[in-house]
Amino acid sequence: MKNFLSYLKPHRFLLIISFLFCFISVAFSLIIPIFIGKAIDEMIGPNQVDFANIYPILLWILIFLTLSAVFSYFYEWIAAKLTQSVVKKLRDDAFYHLEYSSVVFIDTHAHGDLVSRIVSDIEQISNGLLEGFKQLYKGVITILITLIFMFFVNYILAFVVILITPLSLFVASYISKRNHRFFTKQAKIQGEIGAYVLEMIENQKIVKGLTYENQAIAQFKQQNQELYQVGCDAQFSSSLTNPSTRFVNNLVYTAVGIIGMLLMLQNASFIPLLTIGGLSSFLTYANQYTKPFNEISGVVTELQTALSSLKRVQELLHVQKEVDDGNQMIHHPIETIHFDHIYFSYDPNRPLIHDFHFTVKKGQKIAIVGPTGCGKTTMINLLMRFYDVNHGGIFINNQNIIQIPKADLRKSFGMVLQDTWIFHGTVFENVAYGKTNATKEEVIEACKKVHAHSFISRLPKGYDTIISATSGLSTGEKQLLTIARMMLRQPEIIILDEATSNIDTRTEKKINDAFDQMMQGKTIFVIAHRLSTIQSADQILVMKDGNIIEKGTHQQLLKQNGFYKKLYLSQFEHQELI
């Protein structure tokens, strides 16, 4: 909560102004019952109405009503502006922390839950804050000013009200604690359900392909049942708020009415005079005094939900930025990349990479092959510093990459992954994503080289056509756009993770020809599953269980009659060895 209050600091002036306007609005509103009481006293008895005194009173009532409404309008406007300003900054910071968090953090958290924190939880904070400013803030001021006016009218009745007040506070406090516990658990389960639904939607083809719909529905129902139970408990606990506070409010109102009538019957000199108009004013204040407790107890429920959401958002805000202790810029051009006896594991109890030792020279094409889980993609993660090695080091031009700022390091790389990423935007924006200052001509040239220009030209608006992941482009067409995106950057080091696996054979050959032309003089890493794509590699590293078990050219490895040859034969049993 302390960290959250720091978001209010830049808006101190607005806070003070809103407090002042709210105070003035409530004060003008609460002074009216005194004038109404005076008007009643001027009308007591038959034919005793003093219109000469009543008209000025009515005029003052009208003035106070108008002023209260004007200041209330400005207060409401400031409260809304203040709330949205704070929420905007909170959402900006949450997304900033998410973008600069480590890949480790992203990999170890459900994506749907992270989305829920930035969207749903912050929206809940917005609702809670707005209600807090509009009701809690105003309610507290109303209670304080009402007490002042009650003492002004009759201090004995004011003390009666104060004596009963702790009961209101106890009831509100007890219920709010129960609500906080239930709503915290409810927010947690809502995040889990959001993550599960997103996971199912993203992988719907696999779910249907495995006919897993019934099991998925059963799992969802189980989670939804848990949310139902917690939701019932939370809503029931919340529903007790108003009846409980109303009971206390009615108790206060009744006590004031009875004791007030008794005071009017007394003639003792030490008892302050209480007229019918005065009692009427005090009853209005007693009712007004208890109302905020009722409203505040309802707001507290909303605040409990907001605080539960705030806790989840703050967990995201407390995530440390990706460690980046590099302070030496990379030396260009990149001549060598040296993997020096690397050891790495995602889980300390399950070692993955063992003593990986290899040197790559500028212009070489290095292919990494092996069975699933052998560490192929992990080596790329280490090279890009998505993860850092446990022991050993990776050196570029004899410079340890941990000494290089990650942003500078990654600018030297171009990546094309098996899974394509197309965002909602124009074709031009998607291709130029990695080079924001790219010209239209540069984008078109890159697309021509990967043979994407022809299908782009057939789109309704060509390069200005709005596309997205679900816009109807084939998987191959999306991959062509991601390859064009990489080519546009012209990086020194290129990483291809089965980049052409989703493209037909004819297009694949054209792209490989384009690669050969554009990649001259560049260092290339290819993670291969289809061995037909790496036969031209300068070196093929065969990995198994985190170790390099074989290395050499395609022909050299075939002659060794080792693991690589077995992999090759398993894919090309019907073909003659090349």
PDB file of C-alpha atoms in Angstrom, residues 185-280:
ATOM      1  CA  LYS A 185      -9.175 -15.645  -2.699  1.00  0.00           C
ATOM      2  CA  GLN A 186     -11.761 -14.801  -5.365  1.00  0.00           C
ATOM      3  CA  ALA A 187      -9.279 -12.580  -7.269  1.00  0.00           C
ATOM      4  CA  LYS A 188      -6.672 -15.351  -7.186  1.00  0.00           C
ATOM      5  CA  ILE A 189      -9.044 -17.960  -8.623  1.00  0.00           C
ATOM      6  CA  GLN A 190     -10.291 -15.522 -11.284  1.00  0.00           C
ATOM      7  CA  GLY A 191      -6.691 -15.090 -12.444  1.00  0.00           C
ATOM      8  CA  GLU A 192      -6.218 -18.861 -12.611  1.00  0.00           C
ATOM      9  CA  ILE A 193      -9.407 -19.314 -14.642  1.00  0.00           C
ATOM     10  CA  GLY A 194      -8.368 -16.518 -17.007  1.00  0.00           C
ATOM     11  CA  ALA A 195      -5.022 -18.226 -17.563  1.00  0.00           C
ATOM     12  CA  TYR A 196      -6.700 -21.589 -18.194  1.00  0.00           C
ATOM     13  CA  VAL A 197      -9.211 -20.160 -20.689  1.00  0.00           C
ATOM     14  CA  LEU A 198      -6.440 -18.344 -22.594  1.00  0.00           C
ATOM     15  CA  GLU A 199      -4.386 -21.536 -22.665  1.00  0.00           C
ATOM     16  CA  MET A 200      -7.292 -23.509 -24.101  1.00  0.00           C
ATOM     17  CA  ILE A 201      -8.100 -20.857 -26.716  1.00  0.00           C
ATOM     18  CA  GLU A 202      -4.485 -20.580 -27.889  1.00  0.00           C
ATOM     19  CA  ASN A 203      -4.216 -24.342 -28.259  1.00  0.00           C
ATOM     20  CA  GLN A 204      -7.738 -25.131 -29.464  1.00  0.00           C
ATOM     21  CA  LYS A 205      -6.542 -27.056 -32.520  1.00  0.00           C
ATOM     22  CA  ILE A 206      -4.506 -29.392 -30.335  1.00  0.00           C
ATOM     23  CA  VAL A 207      -7.410 -29.797 -27.909  1.00  0.00           C
ATOM     24  CA  LYS A 208      -9.747 -30.742 -30.744  1.00  0.00           C
ATOM     25  CA  GLY A 209      -7.134 -32.872 -32.466  1.00  0.00           C
ATOM     26  CA  LEU A 210      -6.722 -34.938 -29.306  1.00  0.00           C
ATOM     27  CA  THR A 211     -10.513 -34.941 -28.692  1.00  0.00           C
ATOM     28  CA  TYR A 212      -9.785 -33.452 -25.281  1.00  0.00           C
ATOM     29  CA  GLU A 213     -12.864 -31.199 -25.180  1.00  0.00           C
ATOM     30  CA  ASN A 214     -14.703 -33.154 -22.478  1.00  0.00           C
ATOM     31  CA  GLN A 215     -11.679 -33.300 -20.188  1.00  0.00           C
ATOM     32  CA  ALA A 216     -11.013 -29.585 -20.732  1.00  0.00           C
ATOM     33  CA  ILE A 217     -14.634 -28.779 -19.878  1.00  0.00           C
ATOM     34  CA  ALA A 218     -14.429 -30.972 -16.775  1.00  0.00           C
ATOM     35  CA  GLN A 219     -11.300 -29.168 -15.574  1.00  0.00           C
ATOM     36  CA  PHE A 220     -12.912 -25.799 -16.234  1.00  0.00           C
ATOM     37  CA  LYS A 221     -16.053 -26.825 -14.336  1.00  0.00           C
ATOM     38  CA  GLN A 222     -13.914 -27.865 -11.387  1.00  0.00           C
ATOM     39  CA  GLN A 223     -12.197 -24.470 -11.306  1.00  0.00           C
ATOM     40  CA  ASN A 224     -15.490 -22.672 -11.921  1.00  0.00           C
ATOM     41  CA  GLN A 225     -17.114 -24.592  -9.056  1.00  0.00           C
ATOM     42  CA  GLU A 226     -14.346 -23.427  -6.752  1.00  0.00           C
ATOM     43  CA  LEU A 227     -14.896 -19.845  -7.930  1.00  0.00           C
ATOM     44  CA  TYR A 228     -18.656 -20.297  -7.438  1.00  0.00           C
ATOM     45  CA  GLN A 229     -18.168 -21.385  -3.828  1.00  0.00           C
ATOM     46  CA  VAL A 230     -15.758 -18.581  -3.006  1.00  0.00           C
ATOM     47  CA  GLY A 231     -17.970 -16.091  -4.866  1.00  0.00           C
ATOM     48  CA  CYS A 232     -21.021 -17.163  -2.851  1.00  0.00           C
ATOM     49  CA  ASP A 233     -19.103 -16.747   0.404  1.00  0.00           C
ATOM     50  CA  ALA A 234     -17.799 -13.345  -0.690  1.00  0.00           C
ATOM     51  CA  GLN A 235     -21.181 -12.047  -1.863  1.00  0.00           C
ATOM     52  CA  PHE A 236     -23.016 -13.370   1.215  1.00  0.00           C
ATOM     53  CA  SER A 237     -20.463 -11.765   3.506  1.00  0.00           C
ATOM     54  CA  SER A 238     -20.756  -8.554   1.502  1.00  0.00           C
ATOM     55  CA  SER A 239     -24.567  -8.667   1.629  1.00  0.00           C
ATOM     56  CA  LEU A 240     -24.449  -8.613   5.449  1.00  0.00           C
ATOM     57  CA  THR A 241     -22.920  -5.151   5.330  1.00  0.00           C
ATOM     58  CA  ASN A 242     -26.016  -3.043   4.647  1.00  0.00           C
ATOM     59  CA  PRO A 243     -28.487  -4.854   6.981  1.00  0.00           C
ATOM     60  CA  SER A 244     -25.992  -4.750   9.846  1.00  0.00           C
ATOM     61  CA  THR A 245     -25.236  -1.064   9.470  1.00  0.00           C
ATOM     62  CA  ARG A 246     -28.915  -0.210   8.963  1.00  0.00           C
ATOM     63  CA  PHE A 247     -29.700  -1.892  12.286  1.00  0.00           C
ATOM     64  CA  VAL A 248     -27.146   0.306  14.040  1.00  0.00           C
ATOM     65  CA  ASN A 249     -28.404   3.381  12.168  1.00  0.00           C
ATOM     66  CA  ASN A 250     -31.999   2.763  13.240  1.00  0.00           C
ATOM     67  CA  LEU A 251     -30.803   2.226  16.798  1.00  0.00           C
ATOM     68  CA  VAL A 252     -29.131   5.650  16.769  1.00  0.00           C
ATOM     69  CA  TYR A 253     -32.183   7.340  15.241  1.00  0.00           C
ATOM     70  CA  THR A 254     -34.550   5.776  17.798  1.00  0.00           C
ATOM     71  CA  ALA A 255     -32.319   6.666  20.753  1.00  0.00           C
ATOM     72  CA  VAL A 256     -32.049  10.297  19.621  1.00  0.00           C
ATOM     73  CA  GLY A 257     -35.818  10.572  19.140  1.00  0.00           C
ATOM     74  CA  ILE A 258     -36.699   9.164  22.571  1.00  0.00           C
ATOM     75  CA  ILE A 259     -34.029  11.041  24.523  1.00  0.00           C
ATOM     76  CA  GLY A 260     -34.779  14.244  22.593  1.00  0.00           C
ATOM     77  CA  MET A 261     -38.453  14.128  23.579  1.00  0.00           C
ATOM     78  CA  LEU A 262     -37.487  13.527  27.215  1.00  0.00           C
ATOM     79  CA  LEU A 263     -35.156  16.531  27.122  1.00  0.00           C
ATOM     80  CA  MET A 264     -37.948  18.721  25.750  1.00  0.00           C
ATOM     81  CA  LEU A 265     -40.103  17.769  28.756  1.00  0.00           C
ATOM     82  CA  GLN A 266     -37.410  18.766  31.267  1.00  0.00           C
ATOM     83  CA  ASN A 267     -37.191  22.285  32.633  1.00  0.00           C
ATOM     84  CA  ALA A 268     -33.828  21.976  34.388  1.00  0.00           C
ATOM     85  CA  SER A 269     -31.570  24.973  33.838  1.00  0.00           C
ATOM     86  CA  PHE A 270     -28.470  22.869  33.152  1.00  0.00           C
ATOM     87  CA  ILE A 271     -30.184  21.186  30.200  1.00  0.00           C
ATOM     88  CA  PRO A 272     -29.807  23.157  26.945  1.00  0.00           C
ATOM     89  CA  LEU A 273     -33.054  24.356  25.421  1.00  0.00           C
ATOM     90  CA  LEU A 274     -34.334  22.024  22.729  1.00  0.00           C
ATOM     91  CA  THR A 275     -37.179  23.229  20.535  1.00  0.00           C
ATOM     92  CA  ILE A 276     -39.271  21.157  18.155  1.00  0.00           C
ATOM     93  CA  GLY A 277     -37.361  22.699  15.279  1.00  0.00           C
ATOM     94  CA  GLY A 278     -34.090  21.908  17.045  1.00  0.00           C
ATOM     95  CA  LEU A 279     -35.111  18.268  17.571  1.00  0.00           C
ATOM     96  CA  SER A 280     -36.161  18.060  13.923  1.00  0.00           C
TER      97      SER A 280
END
